[in-house]
Amino acid sequence: MRRRKNRFLRRNPQKEDMSLQITSMADIFTIILVFLLKSFSTGITNFAPKDITLPLATTSDEITEMLKVEIGRELIIVDDRPVTRLEQFEVLPTDAEADGTPRSLNAVLVEHKDRVEKANSTQGLEEGAPKLMIMADQNTPYGTLKAVLMAASNVGFGDFKLAVVDDK
């Protein structure tokens, strides 16, 4: 047993200074750093929740018949007809209903819905919820947009489309 021990000791009698191989370690750390930087994101993560199916946005060049509502800084225009005066996108207090919807817009939407229902019944067409396209200025506050959507919903408009500009 002693012989074996001595044999191993004699085999490597030289005393050598061990040097640390820093180059390969630096390469590994560089690769890890690049990987972590590439996979790190500060933006909003795009994930779909488990129990929720998000709606898809669609674009089409096809034009369908629907009521067009434009929301500007000073006016709400329905089918190229000024309907409601606004002041810096806000509904005037004299025109606001108790729920915040514009009284003048409500009247025009009811009138349009009645006209569409009458036309559908005389032509024997299937009745469906009237359609509405909303074209709002990009600076329109959510409160104003909400008031217009609420007015349309209260009247019976069930299909809304929001017009946007393609950024491509």
PDB file of C-alpha atoms in Angstrom, residues 61-128:
ATOM      1  CA  ASP A  61     -61.484  48.435 -47.202  1.00  0.00           C
ATOM      2  CA  GLU A  62     -65.102  47.367 -47.493  1.00  0.00           C
ATOM      3  CA  ILE A  63     -67.551  50.134 -46.656  1.00  0.00           C
ATOM      4  CA  THR A  64     -70.783  49.146 -44.957  1.00  0.00           C
ATOM      5  CA  GLU A  65     -73.800  51.324 -44.325  1.00  0.00           C
ATOM      6  CA  MET A  66     -73.699  52.729 -40.811  1.00  0.00           C
ATOM      7  CA  LEU A  67     -74.219  55.943 -38.924  1.00  0.00           C
ATOM      8  CA  LYS A  68     -71.066  58.053 -38.689  1.00  0.00           C
ATOM      9  CA  VAL A  69     -70.391  60.070 -35.522  1.00  0.00           C
ATOM     10  CA  GLU A  70     -67.425  62.463 -35.473  1.00  0.00           C
ATOM     11  CA  ILE A  71     -66.101  63.851 -32.192  1.00  0.00           C
ATOM     12  CA  GLY A  72     -64.062  67.031 -32.524  1.00  0.00           C
ATOM     13  CA  ARG A  73     -62.817  69.644 -30.098  1.00  0.00           C
ATOM     14  CA  GLU A  74     -65.884  71.889 -30.527  1.00  0.00           C
ATOM     15  CA  LEU A  75     -68.592  69.690 -32.120  1.00  0.00           C
ATOM     16  CA  ILE A  76     -70.115  66.245 -32.357  1.00  0.00           C
ATOM     17  CA  ILE A  77     -71.178  65.692 -35.951  1.00  0.00           C
ATOM     18  CA  VAL A  78     -73.631  62.952 -36.965  1.00  0.00           C
ATOM     19  CA  ASP A  79     -73.739  62.126 -40.687  1.00  0.00           C
ATOM     20  CA  ASP A  80     -72.116  65.445 -41.651  1.00  0.00           C
ATOM     21  CA  ARG A  81     -74.648  67.392 -39.558  1.00  0.00           C
ATOM     22  CA  PRO A  82     -73.444  69.335 -36.479  1.00  0.00           C
ATOM     23  CA  VAL A  83     -75.451  68.068 -33.525  1.00  0.00           C
ATOM     24  CA  THR A  84     -73.793  68.817 -30.185  1.00  0.00           C
ATOM     25  CA  ARG A  85     -71.606  71.741 -29.188  1.00  0.00           C
ATOM     26  CA  LEU A  86     -68.571  70.932 -27.071  1.00  0.00           C
ATOM     27  CA  GLU A  87     -66.151  73.118 -25.187  1.00  0.00           C
ATOM     28  CA  GLN A  88     -62.632  71.673 -25.322  1.00  0.00           C
ATOM     29  CA  PHE A  89     -64.096  68.172 -25.878  1.00  0.00           C
ATOM     30  CA  GLU A  90     -66.473  68.542 -22.894  1.00  0.00           C
ATOM     31  CA  VAL A  91     -70.268  68.363 -23.170  1.00  0.00           C
ATOM     32  CA  LEU A  92     -71.852  71.683 -22.193  1.00  0.00           C
ATOM     33  CA  PRO A  93     -73.718  71.483 -18.860  1.00  0.00           C
ATOM     34  CA  THR A  94     -76.864  72.906 -20.503  1.00  0.00           C
ATOM     35  CA  ASP A  95     -76.952  69.966 -22.951  1.00  0.00           C
ATOM     36  CA  ALA A  96     -76.024  67.179 -20.531  1.00  0.00           C
ATOM     37  CA  GLU A  97     -78.556  64.621 -19.321  1.00  0.00           C
ATOM     38  CA  ALA A  98     -78.405  63.285 -15.754  1.00  0.00           C
ATOM     39  CA  ASP A  99     -76.181  60.384 -16.901  1.00  0.00           C
ATOM     40  CA  GLY A 100     -73.755  62.748 -18.678  1.00  0.00           C
ATOM     41  CA  THR A 101     -74.867  61.979 -22.230  1.00  0.00           C
ATOM     42  CA  PRO A 102     -75.567  64.901 -24.591  1.00  0.00           C
ATOM     43  CA  ARG A 103     -79.329  65.540 -24.896  1.00  0.00           C
ATOM     44  CA  SER A 104     -79.068  66.709 -28.524  1.00  0.00           C
ATOM     45  CA  LEU A 105     -77.084  63.599 -29.513  1.00  0.00           C
ATOM     46  CA  ASN A 106     -79.660  61.342 -27.844  1.00  0.00           C
ATOM     47  CA  ALA A 107     -82.449  62.942 -29.891  1.00  0.00           C
ATOM     48  CA  VAL A 108     -80.600  62.509 -33.191  1.00  0.00           C
ATOM     49  CA  LEU A 109     -79.681  58.888 -32.412  1.00  0.00           C
ATOM     50  CA  VAL A 110     -83.302  58.032 -31.527  1.00  0.00           C
ATOM     51  CA  GLU A 111     -84.458  59.687 -34.753  1.00  0.00           C
ATOM     52  CA  HIS A 112     -81.935  57.715 -36.820  1.00  0.00           C
ATOM     53  CA  LYS A 113     -82.773  54.416 -35.120  1.00  0.00           C
ATOM     54  CA  ASP A 114     -86.497  54.937 -35.747  1.00  0.00           C
ATOM     55  CA  ARG A 115     -85.791  55.767 -39.388  1.00  0.00           C
ATOM     56  CA  VAL A 116     -83.671  52.594 -39.829  1.00  0.00           C
ATOM     57  CA  GLU A 117     -86.278  50.392 -38.127  1.00  0.00           C
ATOM     58  CA  LYS A 118     -89.030  51.866 -40.312  1.00  0.00           C
ATOM     59  CA  ALA A 119     -86.995  51.282 -43.479  1.00  0.00           C
ATOM     60  CA  ASN A 120     -86.199  47.704 -42.433  1.00  0.00           C
ATOM     61  CA  SER A 121     -89.844  46.903 -41.709  1.00  0.00           C
ATOM     62  CA  THR A 122     -91.088  48.309 -45.047  1.00  0.00           C
ATOM     63  CA  GLN A 123     -88.423  46.384 -46.961  1.00  0.00           C
ATOM     64  CA  GLY A 124     -88.960  43.218 -44.940  1.00  0.00           C
ATOM     65  CA  LEU A 125     -85.346  43.120 -43.812  1.00  0.00           C
ATOM     66  CA  GLU A 126     -84.183  41.304 -40.719  1.00  0.00           C
ATOM     67  CA  GLU A 127     -83.911  43.645 -37.788  1.00  0.00           C
ATOM     68  CA  GLY A 128     -80.583  43.909 -36.069  1.00  0.00           C
TER      69      GLY A 128
END
